[in-house]
XYZ file of C-alpha atoms in Angstrom:
365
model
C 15.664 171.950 -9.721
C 18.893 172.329 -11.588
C 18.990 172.602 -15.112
C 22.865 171.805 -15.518
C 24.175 168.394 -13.853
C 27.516 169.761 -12.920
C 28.583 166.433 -10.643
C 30.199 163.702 -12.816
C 28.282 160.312 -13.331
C 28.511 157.412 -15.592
C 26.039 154.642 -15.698
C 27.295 150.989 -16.034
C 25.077 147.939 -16.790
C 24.194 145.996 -13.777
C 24.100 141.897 -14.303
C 22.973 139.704 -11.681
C 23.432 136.060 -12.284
C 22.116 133.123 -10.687
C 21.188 134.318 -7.359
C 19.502 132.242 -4.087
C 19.107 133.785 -1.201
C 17.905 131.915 2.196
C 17.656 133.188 6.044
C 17.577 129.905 7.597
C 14.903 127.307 6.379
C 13.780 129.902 4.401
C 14.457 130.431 0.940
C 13.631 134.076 -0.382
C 15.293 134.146 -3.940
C 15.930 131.015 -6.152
C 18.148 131.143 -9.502
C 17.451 135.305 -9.975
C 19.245 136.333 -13.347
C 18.593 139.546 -14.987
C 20.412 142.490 -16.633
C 20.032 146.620 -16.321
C 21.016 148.187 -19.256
C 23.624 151.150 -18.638
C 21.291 154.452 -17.901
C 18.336 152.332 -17.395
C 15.749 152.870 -15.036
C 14.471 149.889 -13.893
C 12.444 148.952 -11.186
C 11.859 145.823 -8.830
C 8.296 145.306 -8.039
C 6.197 142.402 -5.911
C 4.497 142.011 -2.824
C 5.593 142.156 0.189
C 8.307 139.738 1.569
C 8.600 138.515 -2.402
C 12.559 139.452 -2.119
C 13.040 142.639 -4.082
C 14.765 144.739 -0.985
C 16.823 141.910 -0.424
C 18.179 141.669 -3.852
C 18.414 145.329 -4.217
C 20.695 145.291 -0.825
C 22.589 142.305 -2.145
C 24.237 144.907 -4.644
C 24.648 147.580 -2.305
C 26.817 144.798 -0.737
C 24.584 144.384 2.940
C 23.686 141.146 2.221
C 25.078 137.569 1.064
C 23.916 135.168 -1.450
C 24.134 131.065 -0.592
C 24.599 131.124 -4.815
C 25.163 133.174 -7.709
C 27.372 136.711 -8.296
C 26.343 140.561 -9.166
C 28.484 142.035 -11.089
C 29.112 146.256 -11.782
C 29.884 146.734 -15.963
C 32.369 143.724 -15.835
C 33.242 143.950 -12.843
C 32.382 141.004 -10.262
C 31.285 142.620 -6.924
C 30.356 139.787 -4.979
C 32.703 139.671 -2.411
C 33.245 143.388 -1.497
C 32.277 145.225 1.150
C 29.542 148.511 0.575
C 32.047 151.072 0.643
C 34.589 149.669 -2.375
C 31.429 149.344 -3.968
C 30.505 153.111 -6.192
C 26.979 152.030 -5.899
C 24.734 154.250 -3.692
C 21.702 154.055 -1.667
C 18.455 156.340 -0.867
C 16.664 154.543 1.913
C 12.932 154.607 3.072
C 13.756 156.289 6.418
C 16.015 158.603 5.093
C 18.876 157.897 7.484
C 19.928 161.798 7.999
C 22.087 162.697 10.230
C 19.526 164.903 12.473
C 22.358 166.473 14.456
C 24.262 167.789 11.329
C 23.377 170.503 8.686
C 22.161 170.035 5.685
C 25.695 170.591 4.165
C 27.641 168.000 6.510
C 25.207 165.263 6.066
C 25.391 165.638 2.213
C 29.395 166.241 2.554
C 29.155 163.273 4.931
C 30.345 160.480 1.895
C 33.037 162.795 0.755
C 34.555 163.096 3.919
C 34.651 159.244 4.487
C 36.169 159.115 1.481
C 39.043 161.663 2.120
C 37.932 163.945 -0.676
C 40.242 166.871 -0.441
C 38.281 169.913 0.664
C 38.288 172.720 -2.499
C 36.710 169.121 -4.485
C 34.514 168.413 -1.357
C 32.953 171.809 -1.357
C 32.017 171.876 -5.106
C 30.343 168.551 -5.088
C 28.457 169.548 -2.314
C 27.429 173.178 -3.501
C 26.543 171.273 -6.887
C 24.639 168.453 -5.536
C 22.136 170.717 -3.222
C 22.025 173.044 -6.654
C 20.754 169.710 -8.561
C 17.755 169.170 -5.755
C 16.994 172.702 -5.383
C 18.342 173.052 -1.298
C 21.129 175.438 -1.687
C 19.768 177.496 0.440
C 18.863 174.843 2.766
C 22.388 174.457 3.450
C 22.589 175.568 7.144
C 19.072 173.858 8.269
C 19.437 170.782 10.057
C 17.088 168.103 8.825
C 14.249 168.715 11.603
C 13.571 171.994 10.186
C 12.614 170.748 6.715
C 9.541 169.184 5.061
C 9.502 164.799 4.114
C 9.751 165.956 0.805
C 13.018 167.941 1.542
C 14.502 165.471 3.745
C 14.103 163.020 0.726
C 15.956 165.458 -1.498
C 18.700 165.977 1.156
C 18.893 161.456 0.893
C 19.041 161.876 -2.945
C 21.366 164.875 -2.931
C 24.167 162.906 0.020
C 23.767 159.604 -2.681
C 24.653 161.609 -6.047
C 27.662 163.607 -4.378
C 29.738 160.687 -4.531
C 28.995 160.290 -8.340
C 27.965 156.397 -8.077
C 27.495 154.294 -10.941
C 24.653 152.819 -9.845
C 21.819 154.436 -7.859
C 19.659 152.186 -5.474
C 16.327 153.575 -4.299
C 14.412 151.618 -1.289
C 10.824 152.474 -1.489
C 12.230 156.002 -1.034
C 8.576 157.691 -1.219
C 6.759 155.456 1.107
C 6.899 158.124 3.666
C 5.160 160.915 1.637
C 1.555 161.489 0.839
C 0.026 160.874 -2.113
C 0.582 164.407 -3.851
C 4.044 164.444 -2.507
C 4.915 160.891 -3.899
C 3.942 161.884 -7.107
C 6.062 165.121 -7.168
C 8.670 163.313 -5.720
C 8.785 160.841 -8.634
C 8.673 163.114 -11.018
C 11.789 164.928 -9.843
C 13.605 161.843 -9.618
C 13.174 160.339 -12.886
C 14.091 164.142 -14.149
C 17.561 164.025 -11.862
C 18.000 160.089 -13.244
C 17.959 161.254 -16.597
C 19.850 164.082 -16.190
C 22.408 162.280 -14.828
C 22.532 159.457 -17.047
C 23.145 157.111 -13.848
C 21.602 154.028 -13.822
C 18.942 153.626 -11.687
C 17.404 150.651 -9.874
C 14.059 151.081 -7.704
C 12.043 149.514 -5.219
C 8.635 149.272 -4.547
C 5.284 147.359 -4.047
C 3.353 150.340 -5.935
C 2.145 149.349 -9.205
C 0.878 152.749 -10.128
C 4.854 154.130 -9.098
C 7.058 151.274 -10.998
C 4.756 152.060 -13.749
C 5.210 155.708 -13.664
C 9.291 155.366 -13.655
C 10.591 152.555 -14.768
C 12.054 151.989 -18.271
C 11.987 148.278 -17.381
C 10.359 146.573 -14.734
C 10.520 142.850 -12.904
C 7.672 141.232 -11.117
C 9.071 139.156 -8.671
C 6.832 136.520 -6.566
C 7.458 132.899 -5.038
C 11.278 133.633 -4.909
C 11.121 133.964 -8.814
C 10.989 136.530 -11.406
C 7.335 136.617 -13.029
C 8.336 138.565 -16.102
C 10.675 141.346 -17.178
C 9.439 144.175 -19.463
C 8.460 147.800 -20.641
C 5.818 148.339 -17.744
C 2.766 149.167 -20.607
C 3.829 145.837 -22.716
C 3.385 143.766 -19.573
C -0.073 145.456 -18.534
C -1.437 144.442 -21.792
C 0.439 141.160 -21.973
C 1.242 139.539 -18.692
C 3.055 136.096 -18.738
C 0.260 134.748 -16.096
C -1.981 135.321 -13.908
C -0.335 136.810 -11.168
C 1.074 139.492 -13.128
C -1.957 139.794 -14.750
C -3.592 140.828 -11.313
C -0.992 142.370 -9.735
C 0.323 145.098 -12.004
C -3.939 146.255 -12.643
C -7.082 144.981 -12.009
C -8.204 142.549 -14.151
C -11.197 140.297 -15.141
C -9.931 136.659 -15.364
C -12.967 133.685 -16.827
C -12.529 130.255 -17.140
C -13.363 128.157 -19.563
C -12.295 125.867 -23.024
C -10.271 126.989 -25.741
C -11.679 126.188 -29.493
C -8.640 126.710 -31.312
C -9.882 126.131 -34.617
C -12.627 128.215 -34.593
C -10.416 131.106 -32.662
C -13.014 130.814 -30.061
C -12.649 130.744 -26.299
C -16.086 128.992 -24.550
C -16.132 130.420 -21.053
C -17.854 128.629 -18.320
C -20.922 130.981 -18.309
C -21.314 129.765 -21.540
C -20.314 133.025 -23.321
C -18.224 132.463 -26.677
C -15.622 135.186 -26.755
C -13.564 135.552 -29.893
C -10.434 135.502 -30.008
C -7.242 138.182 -31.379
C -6.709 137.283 -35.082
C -2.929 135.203 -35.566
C -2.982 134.231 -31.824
C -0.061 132.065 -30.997
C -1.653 129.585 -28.506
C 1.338 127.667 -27.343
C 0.342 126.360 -23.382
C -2.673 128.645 -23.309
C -6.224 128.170 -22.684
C -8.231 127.139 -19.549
C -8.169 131.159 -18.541
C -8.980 134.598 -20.105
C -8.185 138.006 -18.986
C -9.588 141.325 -20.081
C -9.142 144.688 -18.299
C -12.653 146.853 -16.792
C -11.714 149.588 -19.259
C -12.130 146.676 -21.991
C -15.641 146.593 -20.995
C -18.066 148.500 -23.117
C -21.728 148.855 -21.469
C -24.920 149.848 -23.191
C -28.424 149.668 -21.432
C -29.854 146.240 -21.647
C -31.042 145.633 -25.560
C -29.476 148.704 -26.301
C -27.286 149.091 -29.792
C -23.803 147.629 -29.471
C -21.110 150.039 -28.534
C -18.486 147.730 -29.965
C -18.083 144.876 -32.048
C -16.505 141.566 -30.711
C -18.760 139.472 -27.656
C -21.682 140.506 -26.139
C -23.263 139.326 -23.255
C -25.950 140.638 -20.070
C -25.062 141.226 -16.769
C -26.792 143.011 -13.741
C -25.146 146.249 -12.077
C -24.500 144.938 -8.565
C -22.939 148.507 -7.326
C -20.816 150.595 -8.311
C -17.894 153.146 -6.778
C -16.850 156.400 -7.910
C -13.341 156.912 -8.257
C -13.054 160.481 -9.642
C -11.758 160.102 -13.245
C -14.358 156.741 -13.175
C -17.040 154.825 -12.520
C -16.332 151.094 -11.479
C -19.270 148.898 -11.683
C -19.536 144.934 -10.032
C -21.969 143.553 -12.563
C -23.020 139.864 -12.143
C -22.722 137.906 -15.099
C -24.070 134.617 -14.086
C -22.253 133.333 -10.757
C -19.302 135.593 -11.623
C -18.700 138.986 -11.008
C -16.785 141.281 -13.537
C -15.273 144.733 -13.386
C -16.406 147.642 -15.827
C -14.921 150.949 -15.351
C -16.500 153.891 -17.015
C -14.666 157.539 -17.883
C -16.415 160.166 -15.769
C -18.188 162.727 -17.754
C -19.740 165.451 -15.715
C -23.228 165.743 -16.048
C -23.715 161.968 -17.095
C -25.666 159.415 -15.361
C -24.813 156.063 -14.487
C -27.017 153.019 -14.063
C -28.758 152.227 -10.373
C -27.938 149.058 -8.704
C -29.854 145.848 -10.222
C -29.449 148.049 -14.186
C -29.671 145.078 -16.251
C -26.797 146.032 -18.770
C -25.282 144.673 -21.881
C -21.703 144.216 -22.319
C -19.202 144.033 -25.477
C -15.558 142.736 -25.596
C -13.373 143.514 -28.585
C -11.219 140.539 -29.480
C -8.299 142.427 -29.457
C -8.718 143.551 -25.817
C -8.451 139.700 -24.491
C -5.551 137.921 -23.539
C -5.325 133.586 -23.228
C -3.266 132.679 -19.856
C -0.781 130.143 -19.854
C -2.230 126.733 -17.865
């Protein structure tokens, strides 16, 4: 890809205030308010149907809110249609033009626009230059790869220099190694640009990846808004808490006082030092990397609790081993680092387990 950015973009903030959004009886958003920082890269992320395309088209300006306003820098967008909108979209499908080259469907914006044709022609040369298709120019869109076709989408969004750049689950067609090229180049051309970026997906491991800033949104809400790595260590609640990782959850009683939290297999699991408690304290959560495992009566590997399991099964994922051990009438998650030449313990391993305090986190009630 291009070194140079030669095409002329300027990220603005993005603030969306007070949206609710309803088809029919039902309601999809409810009171969304956030902000994107100008040159931000920030990412919507939930399960399906939890609202995030809709809200992501509700800037583009192809959908309507019953409430609320979006608003461009300081400029209130609300009520204009997509095109007086400098905003633009990369879509899952890639919505090419398969009749036209490469060059007309990327020119395709300009031309709309009335873009006289000496301008019309640099943008375009400078675009395809930025995704590395220059000499792609001529092809039509059958005769390229996914991958390409998604650079052709990327390239026909920049060459009208938006502010803002919207990205639908733009890599959902691609296989695995492709996706994570694909992301890659994209955060590169983002930054580049300096355009402000906001993207869509149900992919933890993606939104992770990218984003500078992410928001969980579930139940027509927003979850919690954050650096992706501060929210995987300290989610606002349980659903975040499972849905940006996997993650061991135990109930129990919190002991306060003696920084203590009782779990209901009758394990006593300390507690991070200075722990503000607030509304916190029927629930723990602790990651399977947290999980330290030594051979039953084996020397500690760790300080903090220690319990015994039994190794149910386990599944090797490449870079680890993830063991099911039963720890009473619960099952918890330990994953392992893959070493070659190690060996891992058999089904029904009785096993010892240590928590660090500092690796636990109390969930709200």
């Amino acid at each position: 890809m291009s070194a140079t950015a030669p095409l002329s973009v300027q990220g603005v903030g993005v603030t969306i205030e007070n949206i609710s959004v309803a088809f029919g009886e039902t309601r999809v958003l409810e009171n969304v308010s956030l902000t994107v920082n100008p040159g931000e890269f920030f990412a919507f992320l939930g399960p399906s149907g939890c609202g995030k395309s809709t809200l992501l088209r509700l800037i583009a300006g192809f959908g309507e809110a019953q409430n609320g306003r979006v608003l461009i820098g300081d400029t209130e967008i609300s009520q204009l249609p997509p095109w007086k909108r400098n905003v633009g979209m990369v879509f899952q499908s890639y919505a090419l033009w398969p009749h036209l080259t490469i060059w007309d469907n990327v020119a395709f914006g300009l031309e709309q626009r009335r873009v006289p044709r000496e301008e019309l022609a640099r943008r375009v040369e400078a675009a395809l230059d930025l995704v590395g298709l220059k000499a792609y120019a001529k092809r039509r869109p059958a005769q390229l790869s996914g991958g390409q076709q998604q650079r052709v989408a990327l390239a026909r969004t920049l060459v009208i220099e938006p502010q803002v750049l919207l990205l639908d689950e733009p890599l959902s067609n691609l296989d695995a190694k492709l996706r994570v090229q694909m992301r890659h180049e994209i955060v590169e051309l983002q930054r580049q640009l300096g355009v402000t970026a906001i993207y869509v997906t149900h992919d933890q491991e993606e939104a992770n990846a990218i984003a500078d800033r992410m928001a969980i949104l579930h139940d027509r809400v927003i979850q919690q808004i954050g650096v992706p790595m501060t929210m995987y260590d300290n989610p606002a609640n349980a659903f975040v808490a499972q849905f940006l990782g996997i993650a061991n959850v135990l109930e129990g009683e919190l002991l306060a006082r003696e920084q203590l939290f009782r779990t209901r297999l009758g394990v006593d699991l300390a507690l991070p030092k200075n722990l503000a408690f607030n509304n916190r304290g029927r629930r723990v959560m602790f990651r399977p990397q947290a999980i330290a495992l030594t051979g039953a009566s084996g020397s500690a590997p760790v300080s903090g609790a220690q319990f015994q399991g039994r190794v149910r099964d386990a599944e090797f994922l490449g870079n680890i081993m993830r063991y099911r051990i039963a720890v009473g009438d619960q099952l918890l998650l330990a994953d392992v680092p893959h070493r070659r030449g190690e060996s891992y313990f058999p089904a029904n391993t009785a096993v010892d387990l240590a928590i660090e305090p500092e690796q636990l986190v109390l969930l709200p009630d």
